[in-house]
Coordinates of C-alpha atoms in Angstrom, one line a residue:
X1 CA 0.0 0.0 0.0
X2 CA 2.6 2.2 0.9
X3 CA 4.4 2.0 -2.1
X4 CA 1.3 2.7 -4.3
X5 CA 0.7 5.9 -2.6
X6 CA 4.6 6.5 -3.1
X7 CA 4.2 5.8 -6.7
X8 CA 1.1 7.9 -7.4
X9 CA 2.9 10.9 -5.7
X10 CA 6.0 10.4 -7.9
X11 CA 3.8 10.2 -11.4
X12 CA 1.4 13.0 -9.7
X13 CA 4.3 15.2 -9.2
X14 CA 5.6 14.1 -12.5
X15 CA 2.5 15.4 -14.3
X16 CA 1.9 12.3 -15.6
X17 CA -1.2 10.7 -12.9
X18 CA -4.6 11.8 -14.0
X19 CA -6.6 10.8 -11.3
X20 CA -5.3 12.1 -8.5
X21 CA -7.8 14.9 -9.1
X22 CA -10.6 12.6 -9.0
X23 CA -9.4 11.3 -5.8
X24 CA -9.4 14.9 -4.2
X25 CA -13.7 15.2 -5.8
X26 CA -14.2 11.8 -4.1
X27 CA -12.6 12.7 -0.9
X28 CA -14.8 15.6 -0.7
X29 CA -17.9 13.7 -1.5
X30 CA -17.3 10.8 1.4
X31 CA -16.4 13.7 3.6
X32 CA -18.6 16.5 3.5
X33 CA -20.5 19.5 1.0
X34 CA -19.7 21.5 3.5
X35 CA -18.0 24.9 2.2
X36 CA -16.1 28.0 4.7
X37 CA -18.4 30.9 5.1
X38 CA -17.5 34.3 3.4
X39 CA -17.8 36.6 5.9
X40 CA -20.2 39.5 5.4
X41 CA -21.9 37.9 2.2
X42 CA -25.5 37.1 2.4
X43 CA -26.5 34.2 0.5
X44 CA -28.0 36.0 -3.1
X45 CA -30.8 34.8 -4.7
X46 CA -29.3 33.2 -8.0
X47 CA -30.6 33.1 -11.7
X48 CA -27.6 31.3 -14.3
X49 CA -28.8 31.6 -17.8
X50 CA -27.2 29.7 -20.4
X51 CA -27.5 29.4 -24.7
X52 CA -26.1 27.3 -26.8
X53 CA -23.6 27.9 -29.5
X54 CA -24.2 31.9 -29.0
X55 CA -21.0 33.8 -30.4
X56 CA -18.8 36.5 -28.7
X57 CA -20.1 39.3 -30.4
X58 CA -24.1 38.4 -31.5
X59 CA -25.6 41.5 -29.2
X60 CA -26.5 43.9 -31.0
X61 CA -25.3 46.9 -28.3
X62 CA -21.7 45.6 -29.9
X63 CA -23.0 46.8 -33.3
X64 CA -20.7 49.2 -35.4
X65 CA -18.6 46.7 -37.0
X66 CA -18.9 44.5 -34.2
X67 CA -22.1 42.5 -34.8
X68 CA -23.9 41.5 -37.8
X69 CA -26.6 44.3 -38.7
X70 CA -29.7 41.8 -38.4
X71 CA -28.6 41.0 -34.7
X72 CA -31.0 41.8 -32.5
X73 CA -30.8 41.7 -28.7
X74 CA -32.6 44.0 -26.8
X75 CA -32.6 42.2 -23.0
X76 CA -28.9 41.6 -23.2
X77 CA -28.5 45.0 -24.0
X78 CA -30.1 46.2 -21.0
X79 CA -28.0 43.9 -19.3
X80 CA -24.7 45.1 -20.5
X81 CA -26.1 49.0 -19.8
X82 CA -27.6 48.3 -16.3
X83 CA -25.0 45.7 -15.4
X84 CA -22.0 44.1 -16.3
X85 CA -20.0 43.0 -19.6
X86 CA -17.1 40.9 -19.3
X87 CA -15.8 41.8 -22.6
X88 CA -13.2 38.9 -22.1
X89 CA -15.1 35.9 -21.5
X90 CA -13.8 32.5 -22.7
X91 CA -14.9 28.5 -22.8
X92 CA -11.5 26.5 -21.8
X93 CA -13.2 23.7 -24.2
X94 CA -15.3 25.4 -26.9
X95 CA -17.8 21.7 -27.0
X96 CA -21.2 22.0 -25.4
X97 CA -20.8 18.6 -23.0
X98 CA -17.0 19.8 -21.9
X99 CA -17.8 23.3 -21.5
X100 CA -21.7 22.7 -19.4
X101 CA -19.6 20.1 -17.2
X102 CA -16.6 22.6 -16.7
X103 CA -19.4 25.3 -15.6
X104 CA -21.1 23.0 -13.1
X105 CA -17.6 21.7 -11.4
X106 CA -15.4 24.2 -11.8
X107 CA -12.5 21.7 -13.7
X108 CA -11.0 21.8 -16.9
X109 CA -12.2 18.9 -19.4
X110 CA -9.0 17.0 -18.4
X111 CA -9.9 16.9 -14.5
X112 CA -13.5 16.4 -15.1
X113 CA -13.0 13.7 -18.3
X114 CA -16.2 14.7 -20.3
X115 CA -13.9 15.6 -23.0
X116 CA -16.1 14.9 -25.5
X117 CA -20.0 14.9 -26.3
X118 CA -20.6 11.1 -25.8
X119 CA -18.9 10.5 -22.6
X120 CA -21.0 11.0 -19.5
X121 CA -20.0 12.7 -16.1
X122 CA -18.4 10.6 -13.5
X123 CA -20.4 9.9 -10.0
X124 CA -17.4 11.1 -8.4
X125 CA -18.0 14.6 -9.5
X126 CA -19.7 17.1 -7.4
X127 CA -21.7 20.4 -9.0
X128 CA -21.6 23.6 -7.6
X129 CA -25.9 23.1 -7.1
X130 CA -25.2 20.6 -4.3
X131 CA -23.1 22.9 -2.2
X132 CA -26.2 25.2 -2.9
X133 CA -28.4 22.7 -1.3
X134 CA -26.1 22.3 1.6
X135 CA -26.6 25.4 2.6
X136 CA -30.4 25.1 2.5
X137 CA -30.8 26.8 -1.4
X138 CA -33.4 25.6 -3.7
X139 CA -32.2 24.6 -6.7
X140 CA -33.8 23.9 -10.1
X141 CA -32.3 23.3 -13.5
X142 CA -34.6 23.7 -16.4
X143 CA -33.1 23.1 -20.2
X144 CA -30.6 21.2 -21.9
X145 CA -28.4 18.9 -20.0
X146 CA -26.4 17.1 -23.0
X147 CA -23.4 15.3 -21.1
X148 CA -22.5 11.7 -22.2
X149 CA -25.5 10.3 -24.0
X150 CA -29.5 10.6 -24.6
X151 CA -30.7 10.6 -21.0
X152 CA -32.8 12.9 -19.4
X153 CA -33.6 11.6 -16.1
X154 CA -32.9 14.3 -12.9
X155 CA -29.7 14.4 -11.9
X156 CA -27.9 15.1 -8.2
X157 CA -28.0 18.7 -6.8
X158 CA -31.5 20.0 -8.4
X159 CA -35.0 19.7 -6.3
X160 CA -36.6 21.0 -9.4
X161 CA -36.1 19.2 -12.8
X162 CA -36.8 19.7 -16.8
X163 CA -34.6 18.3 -19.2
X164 CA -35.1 16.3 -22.6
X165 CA -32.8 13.7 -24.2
X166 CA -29.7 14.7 -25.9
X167 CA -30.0 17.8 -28.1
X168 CA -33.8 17.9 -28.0
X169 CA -36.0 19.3 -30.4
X170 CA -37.4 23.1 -31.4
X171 CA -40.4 22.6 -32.1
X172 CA -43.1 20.1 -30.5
X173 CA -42.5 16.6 -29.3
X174 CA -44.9 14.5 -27.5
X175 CA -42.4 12.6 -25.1
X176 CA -40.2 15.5 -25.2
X177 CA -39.5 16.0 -21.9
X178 CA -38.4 14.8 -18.1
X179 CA -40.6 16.7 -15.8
X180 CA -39.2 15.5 -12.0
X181 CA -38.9 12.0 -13.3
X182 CA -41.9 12.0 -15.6
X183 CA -42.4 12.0 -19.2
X184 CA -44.5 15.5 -20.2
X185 CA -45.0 16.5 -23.9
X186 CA -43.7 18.9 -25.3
X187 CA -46.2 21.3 -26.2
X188 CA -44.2 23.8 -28.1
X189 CA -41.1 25.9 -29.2
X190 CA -39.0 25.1 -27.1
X191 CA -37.0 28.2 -26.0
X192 CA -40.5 29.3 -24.7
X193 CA -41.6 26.7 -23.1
X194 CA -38.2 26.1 -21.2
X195 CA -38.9 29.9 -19.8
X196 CA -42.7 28.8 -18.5
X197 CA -41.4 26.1 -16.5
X198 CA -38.5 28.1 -15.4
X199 CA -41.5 31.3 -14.5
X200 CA -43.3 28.1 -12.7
X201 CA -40.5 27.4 -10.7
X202 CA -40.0 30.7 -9.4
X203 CA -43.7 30.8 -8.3
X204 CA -43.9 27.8 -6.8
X205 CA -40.9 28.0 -4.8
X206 CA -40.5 28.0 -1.0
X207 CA -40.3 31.8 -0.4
X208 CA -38.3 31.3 2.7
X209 CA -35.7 29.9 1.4
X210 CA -32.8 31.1 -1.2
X211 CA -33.1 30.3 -4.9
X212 CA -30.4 28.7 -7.6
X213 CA -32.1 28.7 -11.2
X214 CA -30.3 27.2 -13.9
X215 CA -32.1 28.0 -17.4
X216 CA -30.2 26.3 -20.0
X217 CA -31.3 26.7 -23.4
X218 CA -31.2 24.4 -26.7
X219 CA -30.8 27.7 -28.5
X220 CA -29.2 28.6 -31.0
X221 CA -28.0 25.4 -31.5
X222 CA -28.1 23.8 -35.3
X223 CA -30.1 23.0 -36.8
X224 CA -31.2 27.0 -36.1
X225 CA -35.3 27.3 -35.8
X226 CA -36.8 30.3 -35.0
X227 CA -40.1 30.7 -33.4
X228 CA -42.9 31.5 -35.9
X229 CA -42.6 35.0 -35.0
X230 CA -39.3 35.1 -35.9
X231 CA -38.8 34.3 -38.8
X232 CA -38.3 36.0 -41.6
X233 CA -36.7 39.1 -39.4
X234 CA -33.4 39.1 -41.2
X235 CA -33.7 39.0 -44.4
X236 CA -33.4 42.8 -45.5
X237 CA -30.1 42.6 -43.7
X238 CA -26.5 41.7 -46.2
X239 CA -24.7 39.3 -44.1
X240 CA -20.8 40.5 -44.3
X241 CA -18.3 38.0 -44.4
X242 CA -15.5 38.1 -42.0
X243 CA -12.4 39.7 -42.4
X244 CA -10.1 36.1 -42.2
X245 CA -12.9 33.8 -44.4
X246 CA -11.4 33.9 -48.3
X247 CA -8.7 31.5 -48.5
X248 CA -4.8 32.5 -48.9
X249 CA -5.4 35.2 -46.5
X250 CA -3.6 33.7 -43.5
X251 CA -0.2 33.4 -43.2
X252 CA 1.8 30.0 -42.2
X253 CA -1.4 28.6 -41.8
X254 CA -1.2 24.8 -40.4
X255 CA -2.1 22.0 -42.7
X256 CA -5.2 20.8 -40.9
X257 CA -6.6 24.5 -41.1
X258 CA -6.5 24.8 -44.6
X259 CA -7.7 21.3 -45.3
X260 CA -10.7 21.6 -43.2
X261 CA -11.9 24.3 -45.5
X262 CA -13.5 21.9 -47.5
X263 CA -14.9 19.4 -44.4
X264 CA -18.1 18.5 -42.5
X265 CA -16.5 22.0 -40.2
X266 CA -15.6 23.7 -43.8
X267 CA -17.1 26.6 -45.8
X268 CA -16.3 24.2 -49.0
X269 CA -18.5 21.5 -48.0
X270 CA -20.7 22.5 -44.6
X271 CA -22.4 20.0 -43.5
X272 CA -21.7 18.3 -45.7
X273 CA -23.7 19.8 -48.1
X274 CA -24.0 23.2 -50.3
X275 CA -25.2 25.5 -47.0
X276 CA -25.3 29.2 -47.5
X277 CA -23.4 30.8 -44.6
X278 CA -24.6 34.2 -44.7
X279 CA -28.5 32.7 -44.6
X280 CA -27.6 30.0 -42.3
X281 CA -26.7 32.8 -40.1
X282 CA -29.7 34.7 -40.6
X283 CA -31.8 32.1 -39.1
X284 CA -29.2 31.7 -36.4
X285 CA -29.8 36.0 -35.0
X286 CA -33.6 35.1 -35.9
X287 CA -33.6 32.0 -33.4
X288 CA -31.1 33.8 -31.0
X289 CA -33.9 36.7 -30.4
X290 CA -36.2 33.8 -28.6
X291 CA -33.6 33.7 -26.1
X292 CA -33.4 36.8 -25.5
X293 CA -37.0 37.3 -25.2
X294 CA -36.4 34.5 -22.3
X295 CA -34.3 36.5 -20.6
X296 CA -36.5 39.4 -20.5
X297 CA -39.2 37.3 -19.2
X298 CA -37.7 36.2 -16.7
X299 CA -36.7 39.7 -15.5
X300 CA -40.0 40.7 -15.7
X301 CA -41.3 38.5 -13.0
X302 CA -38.6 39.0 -10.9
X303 CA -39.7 42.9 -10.8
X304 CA -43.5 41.6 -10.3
X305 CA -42.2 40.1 -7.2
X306 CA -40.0 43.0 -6.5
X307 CA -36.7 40.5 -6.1
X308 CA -34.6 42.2 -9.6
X309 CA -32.7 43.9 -7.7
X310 CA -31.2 41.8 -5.2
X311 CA -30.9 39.0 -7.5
X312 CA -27.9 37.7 -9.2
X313 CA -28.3 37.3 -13.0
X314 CA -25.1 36.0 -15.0
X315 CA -26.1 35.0 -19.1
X316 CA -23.1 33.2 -20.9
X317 CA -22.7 31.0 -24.3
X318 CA -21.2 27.9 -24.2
X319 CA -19.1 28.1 -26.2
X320 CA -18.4 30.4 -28.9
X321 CA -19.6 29.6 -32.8
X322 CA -17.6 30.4 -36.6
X323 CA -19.7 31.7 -39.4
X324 CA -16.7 31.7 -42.0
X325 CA -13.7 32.8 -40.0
X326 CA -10.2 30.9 -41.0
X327 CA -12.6 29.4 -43.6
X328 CA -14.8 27.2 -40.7
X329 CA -18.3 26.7 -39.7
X330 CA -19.1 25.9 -36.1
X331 CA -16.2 25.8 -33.3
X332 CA -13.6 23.6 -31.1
X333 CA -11.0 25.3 -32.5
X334 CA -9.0 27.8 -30.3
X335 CA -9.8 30.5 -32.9
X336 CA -11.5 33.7 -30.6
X337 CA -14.3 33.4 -32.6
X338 CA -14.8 29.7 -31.1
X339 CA -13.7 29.8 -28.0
X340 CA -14.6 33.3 -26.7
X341 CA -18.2 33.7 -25.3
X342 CA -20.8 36.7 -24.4
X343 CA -21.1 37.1 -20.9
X344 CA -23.3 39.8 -18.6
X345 CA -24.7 40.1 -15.3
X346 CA -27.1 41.9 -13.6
X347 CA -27.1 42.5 -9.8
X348 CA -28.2 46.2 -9.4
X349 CA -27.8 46.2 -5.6
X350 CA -24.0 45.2 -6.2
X351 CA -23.5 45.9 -10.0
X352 CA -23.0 49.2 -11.0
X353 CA -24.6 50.2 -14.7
X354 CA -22.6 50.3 -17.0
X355 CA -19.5 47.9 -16.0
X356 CA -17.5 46.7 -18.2
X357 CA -15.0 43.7 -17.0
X358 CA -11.4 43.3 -18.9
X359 CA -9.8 40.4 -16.8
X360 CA -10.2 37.1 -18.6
X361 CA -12.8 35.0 -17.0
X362 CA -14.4 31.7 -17.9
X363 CA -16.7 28.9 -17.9
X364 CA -14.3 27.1 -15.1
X365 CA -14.9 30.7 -13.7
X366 CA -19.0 30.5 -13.1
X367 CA -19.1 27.5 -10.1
X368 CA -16.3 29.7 -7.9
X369 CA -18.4 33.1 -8.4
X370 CA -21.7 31.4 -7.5
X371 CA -20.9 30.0 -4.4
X372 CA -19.7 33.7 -3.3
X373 CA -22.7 35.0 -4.3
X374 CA -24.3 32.7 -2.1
X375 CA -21.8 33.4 1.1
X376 CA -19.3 30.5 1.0
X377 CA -16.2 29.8 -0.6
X378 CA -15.5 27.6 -3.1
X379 CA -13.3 24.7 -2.4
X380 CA -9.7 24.8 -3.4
X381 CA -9.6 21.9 -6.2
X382 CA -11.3 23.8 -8.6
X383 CA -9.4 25.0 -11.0
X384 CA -11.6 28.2 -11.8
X385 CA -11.5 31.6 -9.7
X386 CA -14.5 33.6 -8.2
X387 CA -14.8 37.1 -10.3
X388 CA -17.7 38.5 -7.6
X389 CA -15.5 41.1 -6.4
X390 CA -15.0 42.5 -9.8
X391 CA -18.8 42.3 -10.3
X392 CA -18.6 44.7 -7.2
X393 CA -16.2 46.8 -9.0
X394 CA -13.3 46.0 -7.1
X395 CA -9.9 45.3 -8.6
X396 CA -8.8 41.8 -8.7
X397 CA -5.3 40.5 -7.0
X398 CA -3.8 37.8 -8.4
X399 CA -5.8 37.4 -10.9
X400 CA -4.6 34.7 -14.0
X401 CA -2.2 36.1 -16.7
X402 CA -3.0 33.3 -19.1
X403 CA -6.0 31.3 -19.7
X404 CA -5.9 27.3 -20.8
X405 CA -7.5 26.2 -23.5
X406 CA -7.9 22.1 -24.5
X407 CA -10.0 20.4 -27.2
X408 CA -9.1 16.4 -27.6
X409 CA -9.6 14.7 -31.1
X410 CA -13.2 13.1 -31.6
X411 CA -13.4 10.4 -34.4
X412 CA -16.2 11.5 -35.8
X413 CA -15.0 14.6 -36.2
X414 CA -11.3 13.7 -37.1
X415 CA -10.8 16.6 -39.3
X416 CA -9.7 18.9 -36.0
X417 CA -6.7 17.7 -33.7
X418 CA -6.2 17.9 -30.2
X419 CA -4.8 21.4 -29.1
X420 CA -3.8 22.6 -26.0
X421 CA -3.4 26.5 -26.0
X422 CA -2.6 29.9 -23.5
X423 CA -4.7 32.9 -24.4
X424 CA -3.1 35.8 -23.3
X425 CA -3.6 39.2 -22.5
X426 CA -2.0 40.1 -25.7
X427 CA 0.0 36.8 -27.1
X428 CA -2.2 33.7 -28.1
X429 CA 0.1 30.6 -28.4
X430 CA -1.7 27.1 -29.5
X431 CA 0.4 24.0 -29.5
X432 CA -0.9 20.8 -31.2
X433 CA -0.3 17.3 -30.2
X434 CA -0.5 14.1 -33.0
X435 CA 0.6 15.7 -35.9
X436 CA 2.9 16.7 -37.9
X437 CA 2.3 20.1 -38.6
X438 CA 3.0 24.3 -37.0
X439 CA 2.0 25.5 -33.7
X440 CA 0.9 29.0 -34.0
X441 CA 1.4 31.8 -32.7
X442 CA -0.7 35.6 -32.6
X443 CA -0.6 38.7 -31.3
X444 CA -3.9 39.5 -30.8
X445 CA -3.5 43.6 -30.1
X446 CA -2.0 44.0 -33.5
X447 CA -3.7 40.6 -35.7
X448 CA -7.0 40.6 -34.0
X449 CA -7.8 38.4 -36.8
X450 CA -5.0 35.6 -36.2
X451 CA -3.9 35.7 -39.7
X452 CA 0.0 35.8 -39.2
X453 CA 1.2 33.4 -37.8
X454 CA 4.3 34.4 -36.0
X455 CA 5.6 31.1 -34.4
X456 CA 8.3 31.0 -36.7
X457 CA 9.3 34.8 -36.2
X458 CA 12.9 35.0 -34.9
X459 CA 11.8 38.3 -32.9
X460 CA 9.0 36.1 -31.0
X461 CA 11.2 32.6 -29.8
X462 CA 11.2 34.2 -26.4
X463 CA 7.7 34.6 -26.4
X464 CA 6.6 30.9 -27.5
X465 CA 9.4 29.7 -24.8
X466 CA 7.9 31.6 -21.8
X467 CA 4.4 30.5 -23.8
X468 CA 5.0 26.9 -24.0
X469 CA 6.6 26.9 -20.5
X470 CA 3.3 28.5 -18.6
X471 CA 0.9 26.4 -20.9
X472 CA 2.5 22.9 -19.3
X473 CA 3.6 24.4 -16.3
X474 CA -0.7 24.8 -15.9
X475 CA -1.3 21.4 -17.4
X476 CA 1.1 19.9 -14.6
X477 CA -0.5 21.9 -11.9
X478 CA -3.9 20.7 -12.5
X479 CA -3.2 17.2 -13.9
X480 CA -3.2 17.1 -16.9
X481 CA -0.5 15.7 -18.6
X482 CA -2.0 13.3 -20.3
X483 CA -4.4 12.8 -23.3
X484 CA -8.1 11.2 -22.4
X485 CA -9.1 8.1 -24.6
X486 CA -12.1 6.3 -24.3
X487 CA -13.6 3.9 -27.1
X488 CA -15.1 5.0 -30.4
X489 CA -18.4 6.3 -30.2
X490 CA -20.3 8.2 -33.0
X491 CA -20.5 7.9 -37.0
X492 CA -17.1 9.5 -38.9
X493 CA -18.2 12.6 -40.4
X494 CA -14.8 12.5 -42.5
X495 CA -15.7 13.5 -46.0
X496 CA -14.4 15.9 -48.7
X497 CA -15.9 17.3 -51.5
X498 CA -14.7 16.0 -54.9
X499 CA -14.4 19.6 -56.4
X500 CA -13.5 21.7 -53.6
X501 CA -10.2 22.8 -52.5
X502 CA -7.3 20.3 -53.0
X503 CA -5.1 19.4 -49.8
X504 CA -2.8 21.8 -48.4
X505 CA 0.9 21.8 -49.0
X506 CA 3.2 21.1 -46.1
X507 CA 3.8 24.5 -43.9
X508 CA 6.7 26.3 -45.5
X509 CA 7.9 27.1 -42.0
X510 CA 9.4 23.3 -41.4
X511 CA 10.7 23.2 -45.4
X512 CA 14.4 22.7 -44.9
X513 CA 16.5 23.7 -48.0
X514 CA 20.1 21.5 -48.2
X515 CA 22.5 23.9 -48.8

């Protein structure tokens, strides 16, 4: 025994042990939920509203060559004015599954292990809801839950339950839905009814008691559908391409990049099929305005019951979403168009209007922040960092100079390779793992864009050393020095098309000429 333990500290320390994380979740879930008081916090009434797929900049108070004209947000705006921005918001895995399971826990993908959208959560893990309940919250998650399989059935840490298998569906389904363990049709669009149950919930709740709502929408995931309503909204708007779509354009380019161009994640071949990008994103703003309209509803009661106020609202993406940058559809990529996110909140008894947030905060970021909201602290093997005293308008200390990003290689989606990357204030660096290709390198103050890459520039070596050093120094500190596997699962979406774009040449950046 004692040389086991020995052993796992040796690999541990080595960076090489994966589980030794896990054994730090299980240790606090045969111990105790119980968290340190924050002294001087009064537990907050909480509201955590989250879309799918929803893109950085799709707000339309970031018009002006920002947003797309035919975006249309009017409740996030109010947010944004009357609350807070965090114009720096990022996913650490831009995949819905990694990303929702990094927001509940806290972890990176590679602590938690639902890497991927077929691989469910361990029972070792604990979400942030049950330290909630702990403390005597009431808790109630409404939406999609999407990790590891088609279930739907309640899950641990929620009193209050609505969910549907797997990605659902928009528009009505008459075994749609998990009610509390029960099977309920689904009666119509979804993104509305997801907001009546989540209204019901706040009416029927125990009014003694604090409140945790989690309203987690199937929009504006693909296939986009817009309410009846809706559509039709955008099309007197031009859709205008992004600045790094056309092909040739970026510079030192890896191979994988340009040859997904013409993939199921392509511009060449979306799809796989002859999708128009500038439409298909027309119907995305068009479904995207139901969600807002869910947020507004939302607000709206809590005024009726005279709790806006004093509640905590945070709205986030999860994960970011490409409509033709670096020549891609959809995301996983470490592209900022991918894996950046919106993010507001709205606390007008602790937010001032107005506030606008410029540290980098994340998904990992929204566990930490909510148990402060709600008077404890979080506890110290998460990975993510509690941003409530910026939301108060104080300045962070300590706060993290470079954020991790990971994505591991899914076979049915072969055509984008594991990547492990540091976003920087200013210096993005993106290192891949399994093939033989470039790493990359931007400076995102002067190539917003990422279209040169600079990893072979003589005058940046010292940057992609210190780079490369902080992005496995992090990978070390939280375990995870290793790559996840688990068996196949899902059909290979591996195709080209015939007459698209041919394969890319070998980067000119590793060409040696013998002299």
């Amino acid at each position: 025994m004692a040389k086991q333990i020995v052993l796992k500290c040796l690999l541990f320390f080595l960076g090489i042990f994966p589980s030794m994380a896990q054994e730090a979740l299980v240790q606090q879930k045969n111990g105790s939920l119980k968290l340190e008081k924050v002294n001087g916090v009064k537990p907050r009434n909480i509201i955590f509203i989250l879309a799918d797929d929803h893109r950085y900049d799709a707000m339309s108070f970031l018009k002006g060559g920002k947003a797309q004209a035919f975006i249309s947000t009017p409740n996030m705006d109010m947010m944004a004015a009357q609350g807070a921005y965090m114009q720096n918001a990022f996913v650490t895995t831009s995949l819905c599954s990694p990303s929702r399971a990094s927001i509940l826990t806290g972890l990176y993908a590679h602590k938690h292990k639902v890497v991927d959208n077929n691989n469910p959560v361990s029972d070792n893990l604990i979400f942030y809801p049950q330290y909630l309940q702990n403390i005597g919250y009431q808790t109630a998650m409404i939406g999609k839950w999407h990790m590891g399989g088609e279930y739907d059935n309640p899950q641990r840490g929620f009193n209050y339950w609505v969910s549907f298998k797997g990605q659902g569906t928009y528009l009505p389904n008459p075994n749609g839905l998990n009610v509390n363990g029960k099977k309920v049709p689904q009666k119509g669009y979804i993104t509305e009814e997801l907001t009546a149950y989540a209204v019901d919930f706040l009416k029927t709740r125990k009014k003694d008691k604090p409140f945790m709502l989690y309203l987690s929408h199937k929009g504006v995931h693909d296939n986009f559908t817009p309410a009846e309503k809706d559509k039709g909204k955008s099309k007197d708007f031009a859709f205008v391409p992004p600045p790094n779509m056309e092909a040739n354009l970026h510079k030192n380019a890896p191979m994988w990049l340009r040859n997904q161009r013409n993939s199921w994640h392509g511009i060449e071949f979306p799809y796989h099929s002859n999708l128009d990008i500038g439409e298909y994103y027309k119907r995305y703003a068009e479904t995207l305005r139901g969600v807002d309209e869910s947020i507004g509803a939302v607000m709206a009661y809590l005024k009726e019951e005279g709790l806006l106020e004093s509640t905590l609202i945070i709205y986030m993406g999860d994960n970011g979403f490409q409509f033709g940058e670096h020549g891609l559809i959809d995301k996983r990529v470490a592209y900022e168009a991918s894996m950046r996110v919106p993010m507001l909140a709205f606390c007008p008894e602790i937010i001032k209007p107005g506030t606008v947030i410029t540290d980098v905060v994340a998904n990992i970021d929204i566990a930490p922040t909510l148990l402060e909201a709600a008077g404890v602290k979080s506890p110290s093997y998460m990975d993510g960092m509690s941003f409530y005293s910026q939301l108060k308008g104080h300045k962070a200390e300590n706060w993290r100079t470079g954020l991790l990003y990971e994505y591991y290689w899914e076979r049915n989606f072969p055509q984008t390779p594991t990547m492990h990357a540091l976003r920087g204030d200013r210096y993005k660096y993106i290192h891949y793992n399994g093939i033989w290709d470039t790493d990359e390198l931007y400076d995102l103050q002067q190539d917003p864009y990422e279209l040169d890459n600079l990893i072979d520039d003589v005058k940046k070596q010292d940057v992609v050393k210190q780079m490369n050093a902080q992005l496995f120094d992090i990978l070390k500190e939280t375990g995870g020095m290793y790559i996840p596997l688990f068996k196949d699962n899902g059909t290979p979406l591996n195709q080209r098309y015939e007459f698209g774009s041919g394969s890319a040449e070998f980067p000119s950046n590793l060409k040696k000429t013998m002299k």
